[in-house]
XYZ file of C-alpha atoms in Angstrom:
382
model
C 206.807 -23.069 -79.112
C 207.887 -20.366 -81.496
C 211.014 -18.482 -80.206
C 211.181 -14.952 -80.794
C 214.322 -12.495 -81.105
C 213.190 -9.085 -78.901
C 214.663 -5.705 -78.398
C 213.903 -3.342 -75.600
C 215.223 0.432 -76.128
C 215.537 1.887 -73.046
C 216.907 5.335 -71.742
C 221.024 5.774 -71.399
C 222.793 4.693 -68.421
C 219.506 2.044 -67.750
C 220.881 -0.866 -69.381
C 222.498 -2.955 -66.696
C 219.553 -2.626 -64.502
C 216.917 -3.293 -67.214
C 218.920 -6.314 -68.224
C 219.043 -7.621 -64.525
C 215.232 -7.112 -64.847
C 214.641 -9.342 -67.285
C 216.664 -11.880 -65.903
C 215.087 -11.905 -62.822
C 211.693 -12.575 -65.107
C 213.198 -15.836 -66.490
C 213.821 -13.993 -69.797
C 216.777 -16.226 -71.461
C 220.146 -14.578 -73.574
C 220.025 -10.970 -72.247
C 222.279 -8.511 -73.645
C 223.120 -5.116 -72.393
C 223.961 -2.788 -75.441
C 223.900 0.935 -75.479
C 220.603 2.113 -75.907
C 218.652 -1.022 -75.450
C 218.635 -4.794 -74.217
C 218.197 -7.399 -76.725
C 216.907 -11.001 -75.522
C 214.971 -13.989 -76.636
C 211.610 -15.364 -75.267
C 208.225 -17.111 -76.566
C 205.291 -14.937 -77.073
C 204.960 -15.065 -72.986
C 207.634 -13.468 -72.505
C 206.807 -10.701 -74.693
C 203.412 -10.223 -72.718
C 205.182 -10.245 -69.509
C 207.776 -8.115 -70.655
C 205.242 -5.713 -71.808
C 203.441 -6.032 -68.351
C 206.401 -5.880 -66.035
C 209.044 -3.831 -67.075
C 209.980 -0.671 -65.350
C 212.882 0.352 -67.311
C 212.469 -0.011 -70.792
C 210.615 1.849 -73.309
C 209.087 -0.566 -75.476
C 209.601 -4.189 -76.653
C 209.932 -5.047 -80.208
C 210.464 -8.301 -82.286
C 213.605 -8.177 -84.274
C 211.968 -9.547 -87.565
C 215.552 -9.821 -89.443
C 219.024 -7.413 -89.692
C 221.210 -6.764 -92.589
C 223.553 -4.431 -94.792
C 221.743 -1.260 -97.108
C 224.271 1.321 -98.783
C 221.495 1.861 -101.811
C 217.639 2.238 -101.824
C 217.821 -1.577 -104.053
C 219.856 -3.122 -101.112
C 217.425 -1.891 -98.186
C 214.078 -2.745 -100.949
C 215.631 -6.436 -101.711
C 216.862 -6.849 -97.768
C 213.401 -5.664 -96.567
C 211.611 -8.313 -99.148
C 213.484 -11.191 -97.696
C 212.124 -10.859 -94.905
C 208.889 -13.370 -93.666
C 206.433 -10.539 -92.993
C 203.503 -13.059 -93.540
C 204.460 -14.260 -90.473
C 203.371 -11.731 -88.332
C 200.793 -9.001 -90.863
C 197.750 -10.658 -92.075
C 195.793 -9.275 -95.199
C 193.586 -7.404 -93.517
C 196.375 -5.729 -91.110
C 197.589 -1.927 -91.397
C 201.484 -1.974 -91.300
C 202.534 1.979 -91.148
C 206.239 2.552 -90.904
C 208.437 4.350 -88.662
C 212.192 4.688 -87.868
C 215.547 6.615 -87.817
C 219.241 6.398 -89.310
C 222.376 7.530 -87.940
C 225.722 7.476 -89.989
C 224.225 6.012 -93.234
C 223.903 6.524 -96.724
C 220.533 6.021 -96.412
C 220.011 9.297 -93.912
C 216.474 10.210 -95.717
C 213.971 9.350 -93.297
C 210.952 9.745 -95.377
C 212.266 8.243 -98.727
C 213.304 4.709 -96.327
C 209.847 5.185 -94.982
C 208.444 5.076 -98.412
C 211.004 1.800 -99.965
C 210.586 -0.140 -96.816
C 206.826 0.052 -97.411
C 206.781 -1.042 -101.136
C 209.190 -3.713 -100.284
C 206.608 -5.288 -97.276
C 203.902 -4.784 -99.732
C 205.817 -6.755 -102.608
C 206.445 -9.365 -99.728
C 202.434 -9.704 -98.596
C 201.691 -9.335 -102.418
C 203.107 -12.610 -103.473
C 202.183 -14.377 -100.255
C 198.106 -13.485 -100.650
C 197.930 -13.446 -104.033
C 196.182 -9.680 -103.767
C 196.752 -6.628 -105.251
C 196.025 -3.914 -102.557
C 195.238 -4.060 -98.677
C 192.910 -2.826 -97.237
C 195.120 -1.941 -94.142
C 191.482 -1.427 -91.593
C 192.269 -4.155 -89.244
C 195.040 -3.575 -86.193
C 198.257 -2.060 -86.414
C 200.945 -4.037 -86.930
C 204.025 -1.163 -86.622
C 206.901 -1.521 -88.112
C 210.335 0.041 -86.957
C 213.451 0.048 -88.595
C 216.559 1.798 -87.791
C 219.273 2.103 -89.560
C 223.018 3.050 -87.950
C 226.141 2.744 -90.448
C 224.294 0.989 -92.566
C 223.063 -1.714 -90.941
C 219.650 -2.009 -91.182
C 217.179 -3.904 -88.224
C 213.639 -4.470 -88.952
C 211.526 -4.657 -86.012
C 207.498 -4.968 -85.097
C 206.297 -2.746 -82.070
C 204.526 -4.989 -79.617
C 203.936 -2.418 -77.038
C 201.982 0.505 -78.912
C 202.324 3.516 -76.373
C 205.920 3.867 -74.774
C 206.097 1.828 -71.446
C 206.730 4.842 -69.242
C 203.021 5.373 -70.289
C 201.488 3.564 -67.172
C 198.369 4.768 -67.396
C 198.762 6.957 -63.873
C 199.640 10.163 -65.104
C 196.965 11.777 -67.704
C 198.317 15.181 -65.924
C 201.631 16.487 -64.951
C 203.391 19.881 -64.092
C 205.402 21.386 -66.123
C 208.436 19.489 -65.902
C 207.789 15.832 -65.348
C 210.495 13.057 -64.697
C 209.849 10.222 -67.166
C 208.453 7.421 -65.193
C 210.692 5.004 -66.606
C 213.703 6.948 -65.108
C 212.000 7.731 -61.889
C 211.698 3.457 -61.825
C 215.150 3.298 -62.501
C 216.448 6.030 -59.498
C 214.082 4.077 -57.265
C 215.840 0.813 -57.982
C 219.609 2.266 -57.935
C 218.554 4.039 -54.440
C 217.605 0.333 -53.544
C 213.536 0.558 -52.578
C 212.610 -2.213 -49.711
C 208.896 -3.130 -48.574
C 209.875 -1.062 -45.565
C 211.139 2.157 -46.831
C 210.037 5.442 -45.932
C 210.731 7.514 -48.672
C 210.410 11.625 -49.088
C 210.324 14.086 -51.898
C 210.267 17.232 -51.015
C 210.190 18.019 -55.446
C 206.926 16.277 -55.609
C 206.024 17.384 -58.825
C 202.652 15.163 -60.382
C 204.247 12.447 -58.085
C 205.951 10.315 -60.254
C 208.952 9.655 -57.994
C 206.901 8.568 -55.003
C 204.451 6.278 -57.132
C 207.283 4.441 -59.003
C 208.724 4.173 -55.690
C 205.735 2.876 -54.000
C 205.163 0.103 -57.247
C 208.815 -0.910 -56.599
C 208.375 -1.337 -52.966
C 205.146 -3.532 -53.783
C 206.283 -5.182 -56.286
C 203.843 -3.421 -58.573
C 204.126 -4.462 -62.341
C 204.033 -0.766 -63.860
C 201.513 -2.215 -66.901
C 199.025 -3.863 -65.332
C 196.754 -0.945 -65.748
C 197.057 -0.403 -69.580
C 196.656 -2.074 -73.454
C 198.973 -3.514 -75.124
C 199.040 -3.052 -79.267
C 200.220 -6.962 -79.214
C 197.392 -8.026 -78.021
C 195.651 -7.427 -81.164
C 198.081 -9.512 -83.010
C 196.520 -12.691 -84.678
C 199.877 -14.151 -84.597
C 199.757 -13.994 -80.662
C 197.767 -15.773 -78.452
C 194.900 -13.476 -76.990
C 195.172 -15.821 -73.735
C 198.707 -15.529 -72.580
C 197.693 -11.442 -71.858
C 195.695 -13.141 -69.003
C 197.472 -15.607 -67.811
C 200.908 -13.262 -67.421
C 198.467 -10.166 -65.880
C 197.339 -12.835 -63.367
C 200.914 -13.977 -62.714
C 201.887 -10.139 -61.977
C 198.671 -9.777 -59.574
C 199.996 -12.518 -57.501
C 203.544 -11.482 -56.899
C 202.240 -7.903 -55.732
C 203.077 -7.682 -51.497
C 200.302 -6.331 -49.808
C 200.352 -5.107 -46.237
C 203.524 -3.629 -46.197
C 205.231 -1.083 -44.070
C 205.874 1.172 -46.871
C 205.443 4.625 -47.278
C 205.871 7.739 -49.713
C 205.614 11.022 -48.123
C 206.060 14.050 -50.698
C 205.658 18.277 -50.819
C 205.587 20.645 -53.230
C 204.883 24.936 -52.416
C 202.761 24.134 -55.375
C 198.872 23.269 -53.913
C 198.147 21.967 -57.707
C 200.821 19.806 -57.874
C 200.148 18.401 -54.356
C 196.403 17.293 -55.413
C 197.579 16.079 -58.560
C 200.228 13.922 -56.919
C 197.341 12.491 -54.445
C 195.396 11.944 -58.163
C 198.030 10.320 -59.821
C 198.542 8.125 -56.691
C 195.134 6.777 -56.374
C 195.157 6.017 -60.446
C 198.467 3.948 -60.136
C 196.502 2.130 -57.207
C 198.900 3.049 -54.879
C 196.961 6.006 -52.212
C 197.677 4.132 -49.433
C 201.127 4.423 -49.647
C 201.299 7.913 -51.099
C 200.715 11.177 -49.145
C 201.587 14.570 -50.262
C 201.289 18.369 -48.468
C 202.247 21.911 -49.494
C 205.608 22.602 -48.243
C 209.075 24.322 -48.713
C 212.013 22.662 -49.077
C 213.538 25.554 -47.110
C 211.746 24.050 -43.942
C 212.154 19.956 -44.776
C 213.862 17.848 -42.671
C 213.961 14.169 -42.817
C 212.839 12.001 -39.692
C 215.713 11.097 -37.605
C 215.604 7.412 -38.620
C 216.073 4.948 -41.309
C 214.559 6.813 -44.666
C 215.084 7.405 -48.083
C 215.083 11.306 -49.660
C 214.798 10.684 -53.914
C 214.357 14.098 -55.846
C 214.719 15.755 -59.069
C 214.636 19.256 -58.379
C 214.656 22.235 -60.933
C 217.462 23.086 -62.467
C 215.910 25.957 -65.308
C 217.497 26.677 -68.742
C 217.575 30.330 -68.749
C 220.229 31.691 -66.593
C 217.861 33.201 -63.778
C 216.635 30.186 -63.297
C 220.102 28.231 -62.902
C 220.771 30.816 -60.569
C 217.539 30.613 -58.316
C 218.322 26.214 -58.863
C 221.522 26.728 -57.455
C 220.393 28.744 -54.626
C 217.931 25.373 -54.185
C 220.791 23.057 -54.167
C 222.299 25.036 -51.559
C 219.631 24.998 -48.939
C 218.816 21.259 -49.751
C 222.739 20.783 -48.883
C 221.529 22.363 -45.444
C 218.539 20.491 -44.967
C 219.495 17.165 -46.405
C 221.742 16.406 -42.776
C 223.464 13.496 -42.754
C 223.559 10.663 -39.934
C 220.466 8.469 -38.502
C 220.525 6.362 -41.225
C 219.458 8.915 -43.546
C 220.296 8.849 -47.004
C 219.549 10.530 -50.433
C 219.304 10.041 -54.227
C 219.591 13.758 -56.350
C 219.364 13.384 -60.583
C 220.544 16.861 -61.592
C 221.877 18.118 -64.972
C 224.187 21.062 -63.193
C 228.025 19.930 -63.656
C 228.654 21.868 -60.075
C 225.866 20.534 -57.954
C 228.033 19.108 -55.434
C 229.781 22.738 -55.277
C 226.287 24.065 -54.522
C 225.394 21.180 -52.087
C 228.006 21.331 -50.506
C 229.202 18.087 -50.067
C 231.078 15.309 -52.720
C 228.216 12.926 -53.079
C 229.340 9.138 -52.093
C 228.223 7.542 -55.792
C 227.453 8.967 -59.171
C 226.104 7.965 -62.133
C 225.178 9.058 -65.448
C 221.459 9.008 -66.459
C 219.947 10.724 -69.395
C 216.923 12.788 -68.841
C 215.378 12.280 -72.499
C 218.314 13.900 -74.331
C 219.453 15.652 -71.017
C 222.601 14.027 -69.611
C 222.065 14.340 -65.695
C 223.828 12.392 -62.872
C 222.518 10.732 -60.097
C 224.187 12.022 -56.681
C 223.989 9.267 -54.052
C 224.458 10.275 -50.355
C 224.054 7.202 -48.250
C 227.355 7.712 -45.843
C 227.692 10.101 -43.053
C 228.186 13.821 -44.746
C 228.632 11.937 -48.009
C 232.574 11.610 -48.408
C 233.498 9.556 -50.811
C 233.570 9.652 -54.586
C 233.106 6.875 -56.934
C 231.740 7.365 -60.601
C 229.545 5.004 -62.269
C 229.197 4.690 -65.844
């Protein structure tokens, strides 16, 4: 059984909990590093790693690593490498990547001497003199950070936060792999009731919902590994069927959200009911001026606007402070705020009980967790 090194980038402030992930899916030598989670697993664990993350944002096989100050050294290091392994003749292999703090900081030009040196590679293993390039893609990523060069293959295709759900969103959607991650530092249970009074397009009360049901977010998508003739077709099935059978059904869950937005209400209901998930999911039109959560045991996760332009700061602050009004304390109540604003617990009015930091795409937010009475307390996680 061939063993495969595999990295998954994920968003800032997610690695622990995407580590712990793939632990808990049997997924052997997990590393935390900043930015991503590197691991080792057979080509099953790359389909169920593909199928049953929540955190990360892709999963890619590290084909080889080493050192390129000159265009020679990253030609020669990339020709080294057993590409024949994994491309076949007929394969396309485009090229993608980045480099931080290198000599080699042209993007295009590495783009360009990475490609000649895989072709060189292929050449001399085939015995051809051109490719074709019409059967699947096989992409390749490299990135390059003070001047150590990875090589890597793309087994995912479409970023993972791509569930398939959400075709439409309003304007200013949560990534779904973050809204996964808030759900599982807010600590989801088959018996939560949880509220969003920011619905949005929903994404907060569905990730919830496939956390609570032990949902894997890609059962309902393709995979660009599947097309690999270097993979097994049949392990695809046999992991999808694996993830059917852990999903709880008949739960006491449920996901109750609002929005003064009508459109953003149906398309929350629409988003639900692609994810598979209606029956846990309701939404209405309402104001977070009038919400109140139930006097018992529940959960309140939002990501409410915050603007860029400094009206609307202003009218978000004036937000956080009613939410600090309506967002009482006691019963068992508790609550789980991402927001970018350095003085949101000013606004809210009270010092939230945990923190973290969490990066909103390039936006670094915190997570303010309110789970004691009036919210006290003040620990920061990092």
């Amino acid at each position: 059984m061939q063993t495969f090194t595999l990295a998954a980038p994920c968003l800032f402030g997610v690695e622990g909990i995407a580590a712990e992930e793939f632990r808990r899916m049997g997924i052997e030598n997990v590393t935390a590093e900043n930015g991503r989670v590197l691991f080792t697993g057979s080509a099953e664990m790359i389909a169920r790693a593909n199928i049953c993350s929540r955190f990360a944002e892709r999963i890619l096989i590290v084909v080889g690593t080493f050192s390129a100050a000159t265009f020679d050294d990253l030609f020669e290091g990339v020709k080294a490498l057993p590409w024949e392994n994994y491309i076949r003749q007929d394969d396309a292999f485009p090229v993608n990547g980045w480099s931080i703090d290198s000599a080699l900081h042209s993007i295009p030009d590495c783009q360009s001497i990475i490609k000649k040196a895989v072709v060189e590679r292929l050449k001399q293993r085939y015995a051809v003199v051109r490719f074709a390039e019409t059967g699947p893609a096989i992409r390749i990523r490299f990135s390059i950070h003070k001047n150590n060069v990875t090589m890597m293959i793309d087994t995912s295709g479409d970023g993972l936060h791509k569930r398939g759900y959400r075709a439409h969103a309003n304007a200013a959607p949560i990534k779904e792999t973050l809204a996964a991650a808030i759900c599982d530092l807010a600590r989801i249970y088959p018996d939560t009731q949880v509220f969003d009074p920011f619905c949005g397009s929903g994404t907060i009360l569905i990730e919830a919902a496939l956390t609570a049901t032990k949902t894997a977010p890609g059962l309902r998508r393709r995979f660009a590994a599947e097309r690999f003739g270097f993979l097994d077709e049949r392990i695809w099935q046999v992991e999808r069927t694996r993830a059917q059978d852990l999903i709880l059904h008949h739960i006491d869950f449920s996901a109750q959200g609002f929005d003064i937005d009508p459109a953003c209400v149906a398309l929350t209901l629409e988003n639900a009911k692609k994810a598979g998930v209606e029956r846990y999911v309701k939404a209405s039109v309402g104001d977070v001026r009038h919400f109140t959560p139930p006097a018992c045991r529940c959960l309140t996760i939002t990501n409410p606007p915050y603007g860029e332009r400094l009206l609307e700061v202003r009218q978000a602050e004036e937000l956080y402070t009613i939410m600090g009004k309506r967002f009482v304390g006691g019963e068992g109540r508790k609550y789980a705020i991402i927001s970018p604003h350095d003085e949101f617990e000013t606004y809210f009015g009270r010092t939230a009980d945990k923190r973290r930091k969490l990066y909103n795409g390039m936006i670094r937010c915190r997570l303010y967790q309110y789970f004691k009475n009036g919210g006290k307390n003040h620990e920061e996680i990092f």
